[in-house]
Amino acid sequence: MEEDATIEEKKLVSPDSEDSSCCCPICLGPFLQLSYLDKCFHKFCFNCILRWTKVVAGKHRSVSSSVKCPLCKTENFSIIYGVDGSCFLRHYVNEDFVDSFILSRAHRYRLQCYYTEQGFLDDIFNISQYWKSGKCYQPNCWLERWLRREIQALVQEEDVDIIVHHILGVVKAALWTRREQKSLTNAPEKKQEEIKMSISEAARPFLAARTDRFVYEIQIFLASGMNIEAYDAVYIQRLGWSSPGINTEVSQSELIDRTTVIPYLYIFDGDPDENE
């Protein structure tokens, strides 16, 4: 096993070499079933990097949830493969890691929001005015953090970096470039529909039936112009719920009271309607 690992290390191609962009750094051949490590995004053949993770795992007595990239030594938790432009597949280094994410109170609050009636904040945050006034031109420094919490709550996984950056990239390209800003002034309603469609197409492979509501929620958050703390306060006050706090870190006391979440089978501890 150790001999195999040594052979693999000797075959690695430097990431700065000319051939590194078209050849797998492990087998030195053309990419077969192109795959990426989820943190550093270095490219490999799927079977090559899968074999690498097994060789490395075999050298350790305890089971690890991550593996170091053979090129840059960054810790990675999964292999992304089967990317076709609209969706992808993921192989976790440790399959037990998939179900290890525990929702914080803030995550649960956001998930519960998707079971409320849409539109109850429209009298406070005017989405149409947001588009017509040109406020949509202004980059929102809180959006990435909001997206991360929102998507973590919806897919019930901790590592959502790829989804976040994918959707954030769509928003930036559609709104926050000079070319797009210029075109938006001509027909804001038409541009709004185009951008909603772009966000929907980017999010649907991951969020499925919750996509349309997600597109609405992202517009409401952007239209508010608020940071996450202030936005949560307004949202919760309108719903009549008690504040869950905005910290997405899981405290030790919360760990005692909660069990591991099974994706899409989460059952709420209480009915939010009881507090209205």
PDB file of C-alpha atoms in Angstrom:
ATOM      1  CA  MET A   1       0.000   0.000   0.000  1.00  0.00           C
ATOM      2  CA  GLU A   2       2.791   2.427   0.923  1.00  0.00           C
ATOM      3  CA  GLU A   3       4.627   1.479  -2.264  1.00  0.00           C
ATOM      4  CA  ASP A   4       1.551   2.428  -4.308  1.00  0.00           C
ATOM      5  CA  ALA A   5       1.406   5.805  -2.600  1.00  0.00           C
ATOM      6  CA  THR A   6       5.096   6.404  -3.341  1.00  0.00           C
ATOM      7  CA  ILE A   7       4.584   5.561  -7.001  1.00  0.00           C
ATOM      8  CA  GLU A   8       1.615   7.919  -7.191  1.00  0.00           C
ATOM      9  CA  GLU A   9       3.594  10.768  -5.603  1.00  0.00           C
ATOM     10  CA  LYS A  10       6.409  10.383  -8.123  1.00  0.00           C
ATOM     11  CA  LYS A  11       3.955  10.585 -11.005  1.00  0.00           C
ATOM     12  CA  LEU A  12       2.371  13.845  -9.901  1.00  0.00           C
ATOM     13  CA  VAL A  13       2.678  16.792 -12.264  1.00  0.00           C
ATOM     14  CA  SER A  14       3.518  20.214 -10.920  1.00  0.00           C
ATOM     15  CA  PRO A  15       0.458  22.509 -10.964  1.00  0.00           C
ATOM     16  CA  ASP A  16       2.598  25.127 -12.710  1.00  0.00           C
ATOM     17  CA  SER A  17       3.627  22.902 -15.599  1.00  0.00           C
ATOM     18  CA  GLU A  18       2.336  23.534 -19.115  1.00  0.00           C
ATOM     19  CA  ASP A  19       0.559  20.175 -19.341  1.00  0.00           C
ATOM     20  CA  SER A  20      -1.245  20.448 -16.006  1.00  0.00           C
ATOM     21  CA  SER A  21      -4.325  22.070 -17.555  1.00  0.00           C
ATOM     22  CA  CYS A  22      -5.042  19.222 -19.989  1.00  0.00           C
ATOM     23  CA  CYS A  23      -3.575  16.175 -18.245  1.00  0.00           C
ATOM     24  CA  CYS A  24      -4.377  14.443 -15.012  1.00  0.00           C
ATOM     25  CA  PRO A  25      -1.536  15.135 -12.528  1.00  0.00           C
ATOM     26  CA  ILE A  26      -1.684  11.525 -11.323  1.00  0.00           C
ATOM     27  CA  CYS A  27      -1.839   9.353 -14.455  1.00  0.00           C
ATOM     28  CA  LEU A  28      -0.358  12.012 -16.798  1.00  0.00           C
ATOM     29  CA  GLY A  29      -2.999  11.169 -19.396  1.00  0.00           C
ATOM     30  CA  PRO A  30      -6.032  13.074 -20.688  1.00  0.00           C
ATOM     31  CA  PHE A  31      -8.789  13.543 -18.140  1.00  0.00           C
ATOM     32  CA  LEU A  32     -11.228  10.636 -17.957  1.00  0.00           C
ATOM     33  CA  GLN A  33     -14.395  11.612 -16.067  1.00  0.00           C
ATOM     34  CA  LEU A  34     -13.052  14.987 -14.980  1.00  0.00           C
ATOM     35  CA  SER A  35     -13.368  15.594 -11.250  1.00  0.00           C
ATOM     36  CA  TYR A  36     -12.414  18.256  -8.705  1.00  0.00           C
ATOM     37  CA  LEU A  37     -11.509  18.303  -5.040  1.00  0.00           C
ATOM     38  CA  ASP A  38     -14.096  20.411  -3.232  1.00  0.00           C
ATOM     39  CA  LYS A  39     -11.820  22.928  -1.486  1.00  0.00           C
ATOM     40  CA  CYS A  40      -8.829  23.563  -3.738  1.00  0.00           C
ATOM     41  CA  PHE A  41     -10.579  22.657  -7.035  1.00  0.00           C
ATOM     42  CA  HIS A  42      -7.555  20.852  -8.459  1.00  0.00           C
ATOM     43  CA  LYS A  43      -8.559  18.593 -11.357  1.00  0.00           C
ATOM     44  CA  PHE A  44      -8.000  14.839 -11.683  1.00  0.00           C
ATOM     45  CA  CYS A  45      -9.477  11.788 -13.372  1.00  0.00           C
ATOM     46  CA  PHE A  46     -12.207  10.555 -11.061  1.00  0.00           C
ATOM     47  CA  ASN A  47     -10.758   7.045 -10.730  1.00  0.00           C
ATOM     48  CA  CYS A  48      -7.250   8.434 -10.173  1.00  0.00           C
ATOM     49  CA  ILE A  49      -8.171  10.719  -7.297  1.00  0.00           C
ATOM     50  CA  LEU A  50     -10.545   8.112  -5.866  1.00  0.00           C
ATOM     51  CA  ARG A  51      -7.702   5.588  -5.793  1.00  0.00           C
ATOM     52  CA  TRP A  52      -5.446   8.223  -4.242  1.00  0.00           C
ATOM     53  CA  THR A  53      -7.886   8.824  -1.374  1.00  0.00           C
ATOM     54  CA  LYS A  54      -8.107   5.082  -0.721  1.00  0.00           C
ATOM     55  CA  VAL A  55      -4.322   4.711  -0.703  1.00  0.00           C
ATOM     56  CA  VAL A  56      -3.935   7.608   1.727  1.00  0.00           C
ATOM     57  CA  ALA A  57      -6.795   6.357   3.910  1.00  0.00           C
ATOM     58  CA  GLY A  58      -5.144   2.947   4.093  1.00  0.00           C
ATOM     59  CA  LYS A  59      -2.082   4.489   5.725  1.00  0.00           C
ATOM     60  CA  HIS A  60      -4.087   5.731   8.726  1.00  0.00           C
ATOM     61  CA  ARG A  61      -5.539   3.625  11.499  1.00  0.00           C
ATOM     62  CA  SER A  62      -8.465   5.936  12.215  1.00  0.00           C
ATOM     63  CA  VAL A  63     -11.127   6.871   9.669  1.00  0.00           C
ATOM     64  CA  SER A  64     -10.738  10.439   8.434  1.00  0.00           C
ATOM     65  CA  SER A  65     -13.420  12.647   6.911  1.00  0.00           C
ATOM     66  CA  SER A  66     -10.897  14.509   4.751  1.00  0.00           C
ATOM     67  CA  VAL A  67      -7.872  13.937   2.550  1.00  0.00           C
ATOM     68  CA  LYS A  68      -5.048  16.254   1.531  1.00  0.00           C
ATOM     69  CA  CYS A  69      -4.772  17.251  -2.111  1.00  0.00           C
ATOM     70  CA  PRO A  70      -1.717  15.530  -3.625  1.00  0.00           C
ATOM     71  CA  LEU A  71      -0.730  18.836  -5.248  1.00  0.00           C
ATOM     72  CA  CYS A  72      -1.308  21.607  -2.706  1.00  0.00           C
ATOM     73  CA  LYS A  73      -1.944  19.596   0.509  1.00  0.00           C
ATOM     74  CA  THR A  74      -5.252  21.378   1.166  1.00  0.00           C
ATOM     75  CA  GLU A  75      -7.717  19.361   3.235  1.00  0.00           C
ATOM     76  CA  ASN A  76     -10.691  18.277   1.094  1.00  0.00           C
ATOM     77  CA  PHE A  77     -13.832  16.439   2.139  1.00  0.00           C
ATOM     78  CA  SER A  78     -15.261  15.259  -1.160  1.00  0.00           C
ATOM     79  CA  ILE A  79     -14.678  14.708  -4.870  1.00  0.00           C
ATOM     80  CA  ILE A  80     -16.913  16.600  -7.292  1.00  0.00           C
ATOM     81  CA  TYR A  81     -17.547  14.808 -10.584  1.00  0.00           C
ATOM     82  CA  GLY A  82     -20.128  14.391 -13.324  1.00  0.00           C
ATOM     83  CA  VAL A  83     -20.348  18.159 -13.805  1.00  0.00           C
ATOM     84  CA  ASP A  84     -22.540  18.947 -16.813  1.00  0.00           C
ATOM     85  CA  GLY A  85     -23.163  22.662 -16.356  1.00  0.00           C
ATOM     86  CA  SER A  86     -26.389  22.340 -14.383  1.00  0.00           C
ATOM     87  CA  CYS A  87     -25.624  19.753 -11.698  1.00  0.00           C
ATOM     88  CA  PHE A  88     -22.878  17.530 -10.333  1.00  0.00           C
ATOM     89  CA  LEU A  89     -22.271  14.400  -8.286  1.00  0.00           C
ATOM     90  CA  ARG A  90     -20.267  14.216  -5.070  1.00  0.00           C
ATOM     91  CA  HIS A  91     -18.272  11.404  -3.490  1.00  0.00           C
ATOM     92  CA  TYR A  92     -17.386  11.987   0.158  1.00  0.00           C
ATOM     93  CA  VAL A  93     -14.047  10.769   1.464  1.00  0.00           C
ATOM     94  CA  ASN A  94     -15.953   9.441   4.458  1.00  0.00           C
ATOM     95  CA  GLU A  95     -19.598   8.681   3.653  1.00  0.00           C
ATOM     96  CA  ASP A  96     -20.508   9.056   7.337  1.00  0.00           C
ATOM     97  CA  PHE A  97     -19.565  12.720   6.961  1.00  0.00           C
ATOM     98  CA  VAL A  98     -22.644  13.336   4.786  1.00  0.00           C
ATOM     99  CA  ASP A  99     -25.109  13.173   7.666  1.00  0.00           C
ATOM    100  CA  SER A 100     -22.949  14.886  10.277  1.00  0.00           C
ATOM    101  CA  PHE A 101     -24.271  18.441   9.873  1.00  0.00           C
ATOM    102  CA  ILE A 102     -26.501  19.684  12.687  1.00  0.00           C
ATOM    103  CA  LEU A 103     -28.809  22.639  12.088  1.00  0.00           C
ATOM    104  CA  SER A 104     -28.341  25.610  14.386  1.00  0.00           C
ATOM    105  CA  ARG A 105     -31.318  27.614  15.641  1.00  0.00           C
ATOM    106  CA  ALA A 106     -30.711  30.180  12.900  1.00  0.00           C
ATOM    107  CA  HIS A 107     -30.736  27.453  10.246  1.00  0.00           C
ATOM    108  CA  ARG A 108     -33.979  26.031  11.607  1.00  0.00           C
ATOM    109  CA  TYR A 109     -35.571  29.481  11.636  1.00  0.00           C
ATOM    110  CA  ARG A 110     -34.722  29.975   7.956  1.00  0.00           C
ATOM    111  CA  LEU A 111     -35.994  26.525   7.029  1.00  0.00           C
ATOM    112  CA  GLN A 112     -39.277  27.197   8.807  1.00  0.00           C
ATOM    113  CA  CYS A 113     -39.675  30.420   6.806  1.00  0.00           C
ATOM    114  CA  TYR A 114     -40.150  28.307   3.685  1.00  0.00           C
ATOM    115  CA  TYR A 115     -43.315  26.883   5.226  1.00  0.00           C
ATOM    116  CA  THR A 116     -44.903  30.316   5.674  1.00  0.00           C
ATOM    117  CA  GLU A 117     -47.016  32.188   3.155  1.00  0.00           C
ATOM    118  CA  GLN A 118     -44.983  34.073   0.581  1.00  0.00           C
ATOM    119  CA  GLY A 119     -45.399  37.833   0.307  1.00  0.00           C
ATOM    120  CA  PHE A 120     -46.020  38.881   3.907  1.00  0.00           C
ATOM    121  CA  LEU A 121     -43.039  41.273   3.762  1.00  0.00           C
ATOM    122  CA  ASP A 122     -43.992  42.925   0.476  1.00  0.00           C
ATOM    123  CA  ASP A 123     -45.447  45.961   2.242  1.00  0.00           C
ATOM    124  CA  ILE A 124     -42.103  46.536   3.988  1.00  0.00           C
ATOM    125  CA  PHE A 125     -39.619  45.679   1.246  1.00  0.00           C
ATOM    126  CA  ASN A 126     -40.757  46.642  -2.246  1.00  0.00           C
ATOM    127  CA  ILE A 127     -39.083  44.329  -4.746  1.00  0.00           C
ATOM    128  CA  SER A 128     -40.372  46.223  -7.795  1.00  0.00           C
ATOM    129  CA  GLN A 129     -39.016  49.504  -6.457  1.00  0.00           C
ATOM    130  CA  TYR A 130     -35.688  47.826  -5.757  1.00  0.00           C
ATOM    131  CA  TRP A 131     -35.333  47.066  -9.463  1.00  0.00           C
ATOM    132  CA  LYS A 132     -36.723  50.354 -10.767  1.00  0.00           C
ATOM    133  CA  SER A 133     -34.757  52.618  -8.421  1.00  0.00           C
ATOM    134  CA  GLY A 134     -31.388  51.239  -9.469  1.00  0.00           C
ATOM    135  CA  LYS A 135     -30.493  49.972  -5.990  1.00  0.00           C
ATOM    136  CA  CYS A 136     -29.858  46.602  -7.574  1.00  0.00           C
ATOM    137  CA  TYR A 137     -26.712  48.142  -9.099  1.00  0.00           C
ATOM    138  CA  GLN A 138     -25.118  48.280  -5.675  1.00  0.00           C
ATOM    139  CA  PRO A 139     -23.192  45.144  -4.602  1.00  0.00           C
ATOM    140  CA  ASN A 140     -24.443  43.637  -1.361  1.00  0.00           C
ATOM    141  CA  CYS A 141     -21.590  42.746   0.993  1.00  0.00           C
ATOM    142  CA  TRP A 142     -23.843  40.512   3.120  1.00  0.00           C
ATOM    143  CA  LEU A 143     -25.216  38.362   0.296  1.00  0.00           C
ATOM    144  CA  GLU A 144     -22.558  35.647   0.391  1.00  0.00           C
ATOM    145  CA  ARG A 145     -23.040  35.099   4.116  1.00  0.00           C
ATOM    146  CA  TRP A 146     -26.828  35.096   3.696  1.00  0.00           C
ATOM    147  CA  LEU A 147     -26.595  32.610   0.823  1.00  0.00           C
ATOM    148  CA  ARG A 148     -24.400  30.278   2.838  1.00  0.00           C
ATOM    149  CA  ARG A 149     -26.811  30.096   5.761  1.00  0.00           C
ATOM    150  CA  GLU A 150     -29.856  29.840   3.484  1.00  0.00           C
ATOM    151  CA  ILE A 151     -28.465  26.991   1.394  1.00  0.00           C
ATOM    152  CA  GLN A 152     -27.109  25.144   4.425  1.00  0.00           C
ATOM    153  CA  ALA A 153     -30.611  25.230   5.886  1.00  0.00           C
ATOM    154  CA  LEU A 154     -32.273  24.077   2.665  1.00  0.00           C
ATOM    155  CA  VAL A 155     -29.924  21.249   1.664  1.00  0.00           C
ATOM    156  CA  GLN A 156     -28.966  20.467   5.283  1.00  0.00           C
ATOM    157  CA  GLU A 157     -25.275  20.129   4.562  1.00  0.00           C
ATOM    158  CA  GLU A 158     -22.423  22.158   5.988  1.00  0.00           C
ATOM    159  CA  ASP A 159     -20.175  22.299   2.946  1.00  0.00           C
ATOM    160  CA  VAL A 160     -22.106  24.346   0.390  1.00  0.00           C
ATOM    161  CA  ASP A 161     -19.203  26.387  -0.988  1.00  0.00           C
ATOM    162  CA  ILE A 162     -19.692  25.245  -4.574  1.00  0.00           C
ATOM    163  CA  ILE A 163     -23.412  26.056  -4.575  1.00  0.00           C
ATOM    164  CA  VAL A 164     -22.864  29.431  -2.903  1.00  0.00           C
ATOM    165  CA  HIS A 165     -20.150  30.540  -5.311  1.00  0.00           C
ATOM    166  CA  HIS A 166     -22.146  29.272  -8.286  1.00  0.00           C
ATOM    167  CA  ILE A 167     -25.262  31.279  -7.390  1.00  0.00           C
ATOM    168  CA  LEU A 168     -23.256  34.288  -6.215  1.00  0.00           C
ATOM    169  CA  GLY A 169     -21.393  34.272  -9.517  1.00  0.00           C
ATOM    170  CA  VAL A 170     -24.683  34.343 -11.418  1.00  0.00           C
ATOM    171  CA  VAL A 171     -25.899  37.322  -9.370  1.00  0.00           C
ATOM    172  CA  LYS A 172     -22.643  39.223  -9.813  1.00  0.00           C
ATOM    173  CA  ALA A 173     -22.529  38.600 -13.549  1.00  0.00           C
ATOM    174  CA  ALA A 174     -26.179  39.530 -14.005  1.00  0.00           C
ATOM    175  CA  LEU A 175     -26.266  42.632 -11.796  1.00  0.00           C
ATOM    176  CA  TRP A 176     -22.961  43.984 -10.668  1.00  0.00           C
ATOM    177  CA  THR A 177     -21.072  44.524 -13.907  1.00  0.00           C
ATOM    178  CA  ARG A 178     -21.066  47.817 -15.791  1.00  0.00           C
ATOM    179  CA  ARG A 179     -22.449  46.246 -18.945  1.00  0.00           C
ATOM    180  CA  GLU A 180     -25.401  44.726 -17.104  1.00  0.00           C
ATOM    181  CA  GLN A 181     -26.046  47.905 -15.127  1.00  0.00           C
ATOM    182  CA  LYS A 182     -26.329  49.885 -18.352  1.00  0.00           C
ATOM    183  CA  SER A 183     -28.788  47.430 -19.895  1.00  0.00           C
ATOM    184  CA  LEU A 184     -30.893  47.337 -16.721  1.00  0.00           C
ATOM    185  CA  THR A 185     -31.790  51.029 -16.996  1.00  0.00           C
ATOM    186  CA  ASN A 186     -33.623  50.425 -20.263  1.00  0.00           C
ATOM    187  CA  ALA A 187     -36.139  47.782 -19.159  1.00  0.00           C
ATOM    188  CA  PRO A 188     -35.902  46.955 -15.434  1.00  0.00           C
ATOM    189  CA  GLU A 189     -38.973  44.683 -15.456  1.00  0.00           C
ATOM    190  CA  LYS A 190     -37.643  42.609 -18.328  1.00  0.00           C
ATOM    191  CA  LYS A 191     -34.202  42.441 -16.769  1.00  0.00           C
ATOM    192  CA  GLN A 192     -35.710  41.385 -13.448  1.00  0.00           C
ATOM    193  CA  GLU A 193     -37.386  38.403 -15.081  1.00  0.00           C
ATOM    194  CA  GLU A 194     -34.178  37.450 -16.892  1.00  0.00           C
ATOM    195  CA  ILE A 195     -32.159  37.541 -13.681  1.00  0.00           C
ATOM    196  CA  LYS A 196     -34.819  35.616 -11.765  1.00  0.00           C
ATOM    197  CA  MET A 197     -34.655  32.970 -14.470  1.00  0.00           C
ATOM    198  CA  SER A 198     -30.841  32.846 -14.285  1.00  0.00           C
ATOM    199  CA  ILE A 199     -30.862  32.431 -10.504  1.00  0.00           C
ATOM    200  CA  SER A 200     -33.595  29.817 -10.764  1.00  0.00           C
ATOM    201  CA  GLU A 201     -31.643  27.784 -13.312  1.00  0.00           C
ATOM    202  CA  ALA A 202     -28.514  27.979 -11.153  1.00  0.00           C
ATOM    203  CA  ALA A 203     -30.290  26.950  -7.951  1.00  0.00           C
ATOM    204  CA  ARG A 204     -32.820  24.358  -9.154  1.00  0.00           C
ATOM    205  CA  PRO A 205     -30.401  21.390  -9.446  1.00  0.00           C
ATOM    206  CA  PHE A 206     -29.639  21.815  -5.739  1.00  0.00           C
ATOM    207  CA  LEU A 207     -32.863  23.188  -4.237  1.00  0.00           C
ATOM    208  CA  ALA A 208     -35.451  21.400  -6.398  1.00  0.00           C
ATOM    209  CA  ALA A 209     -39.011  22.283  -5.314  1.00  0.00           C
ATOM    210  CA  ARG A 210     -37.830  25.090  -3.039  1.00  0.00           C
ATOM    211  CA  THR A 211     -36.197  26.999  -5.897  1.00  0.00           C
ATOM    212  CA  ASP A 212     -39.038  29.435  -6.660  1.00  0.00           C
ATOM    213  CA  ARG A 213     -39.374  30.424  -3.011  1.00  0.00           C
ATOM    214  CA  PHE A 214     -35.598  30.780  -2.759  1.00  0.00           C
ATOM    215  CA  VAL A 215     -35.578  33.200  -5.714  1.00  0.00           C
ATOM    216  CA  TYR A 216     -38.237  35.260  -3.937  1.00  0.00           C
ATOM    217  CA  GLU A 217     -36.315  35.205  -0.649  1.00  0.00           C
ATOM    218  CA  ILE A 218     -33.083  36.366  -2.248  1.00  0.00           C
ATOM    219  CA  GLN A 219     -34.934  39.289  -3.858  1.00  0.00           C
ATOM    220  CA  ILE A 220     -36.535  40.266  -0.547  1.00  0.00           C
ATOM    221  CA  PHE A 221     -33.176  40.199   1.211  1.00  0.00           C
ATOM    222  CA  LEU A 222     -31.517  42.316  -1.484  1.00  0.00           C
ATOM    223  CA  ALA A 223     -34.445  44.749  -1.557  1.00  0.00           C
ATOM    224  CA  SER A 224     -34.234  45.216   2.213  1.00  0.00           C
ATOM    225  CA  GLY A 225     -30.745  46.705   2.010  1.00  0.00           C
ATOM    226  CA  MET A 226     -30.181  45.448   5.554  1.00  0.00           C
ATOM    227  CA  ASN A 227     -27.490  43.341   7.109  1.00  0.00           C
ATOM    228  CA  ILE A 228     -28.458  39.844   8.216  1.00  0.00           C
ATOM    229  CA  GLU A 229     -29.072  40.744  11.856  1.00  0.00           C
ATOM    230  CA  ALA A 230     -31.438  43.616  11.054  1.00  0.00           C
ATOM    231  CA  TYR A 231     -33.194  41.618   8.340  1.00  0.00           C
ATOM    232  CA  ASP A 232     -33.773  38.694  10.698  1.00  0.00           C
ATOM    233  CA  ALA A 233     -35.198  41.034  13.327  1.00  0.00           C
ATOM    234  CA  VAL A 234     -37.774  42.461  10.893  1.00  0.00           C
ATOM    235  CA  TYR A 235     -38.635  39.029   9.489  1.00  0.00           C
ATOM    236  CA  ILE A 236     -39.116  37.457  12.905  1.00  0.00           C
ATOM    237  CA  GLN A 237     -41.094  40.407  14.267  1.00  0.00           C
ATOM    238  CA  ARG A 238     -43.533  40.196  11.359  1.00  0.00           C
ATOM    239  CA  LEU A 239     -43.959  36.450  11.893  1.00  0.00           C
ATOM    240  CA  GLY A 240     -44.391  36.878  15.629  1.00  0.00           C
ATOM    241  CA  TRP A 241     -41.727  34.307  16.414  1.00  0.00           C
ATOM    242  CA  SER A 242     -39.101  34.452  19.124  1.00  0.00           C
ATOM    243  CA  SER A 243     -35.636  35.365  17.896  1.00  0.00           C
ATOM    244  CA  PRO A 244     -33.361  32.406  17.146  1.00  0.00           C
ATOM    245  CA  GLY A 245     -30.220  34.529  17.063  1.00  0.00           C
ATOM    246  CA  ILE A 246     -28.133  34.780  13.937  1.00  0.00           C
ATOM    247  CA  ASN A 247     -25.079  32.825  15.002  1.00  0.00           C
ATOM    248  CA  THR A 248     -24.803  29.737  12.793  1.00  0.00           C
ATOM    249  CA  GLU A 249     -22.212  28.079  15.022  1.00  0.00           C
ATOM    250  CA  VAL A 250     -23.471  25.136  17.058  1.00  0.00           C
ATOM    251  CA  SER A 251     -22.932  25.539  20.794  1.00  0.00           C
ATOM    252  CA  GLN A 252     -22.159  22.664  23.141  1.00  0.00           C
ATOM    253  CA  SER A 253     -25.561  22.975  24.835  1.00  0.00           C
ATOM    254  CA  GLU A 254     -27.326  22.744  21.467  1.00  0.00           C
ATOM    255  CA  LEU A 255     -25.435  19.552  20.661  1.00  0.00           C
ATOM    256  CA  ILE A 256     -26.841  17.919  23.784  1.00  0.00           C
ATOM    257  CA  ASP A 257     -30.435  18.730  22.833  1.00  0.00           C
ATOM    258  CA  ARG A 258     -30.280  17.832  19.149  1.00  0.00           C
ATOM    259  CA  THR A 259     -29.805  14.808  16.990  1.00  0.00           C
ATOM    260  CA  THR A 260     -28.216  14.531  13.576  1.00  0.00           C
ATOM    261  CA  VAL A 261     -30.411  15.817  10.753  1.00  0.00           C
ATOM    262  CA  ILE A 262     -31.436  13.394   8.029  1.00  0.00           C
ATOM    263  CA  PRO A 263     -31.635  15.445   4.818  1.00  0.00           C
ATOM    264  CA  TYR A 264     -35.185  16.446   3.816  1.00  0.00           C
ATOM    265  CA  LEU A 265     -36.734  14.478   6.681  1.00  0.00           C
ATOM    266  CA  TYR A 266     -36.292  17.147   9.341  1.00  0.00           C
ATOM    267  CA  ILE A 267     -39.229  17.455  11.751  1.00  0.00           C
ATOM    268  CA  PHE A 268     -39.613  20.737  13.604  1.00  0.00           C
ATOM    269  CA  ASP A 269     -39.622  20.729  17.387  1.00  0.00           C
ATOM    270  CA  GLY A 270     -42.501  23.179  17.529  1.00  0.00           C
ATOM    271  CA  ASP A 271     -45.115  24.817  15.360  1.00  0.00           C
ATOM    272  CA  PRO A 272     -44.248  28.478  14.662  1.00  0.00           C
ATOM    273  CA  ASP A 273     -47.961  29.260  14.410  1.00  0.00           C
ATOM    274  CA  GLU A 274     -48.325  28.638  18.128  1.00  0.00           C
ATOM    275  CA  ASN A 275     -46.414  31.842  18.862  1.00  0.00           C
ATOM    276  CA  GLU A 276     -48.569  34.069  16.679  1.00  0.00           C
TER     277      GLU A 276
END
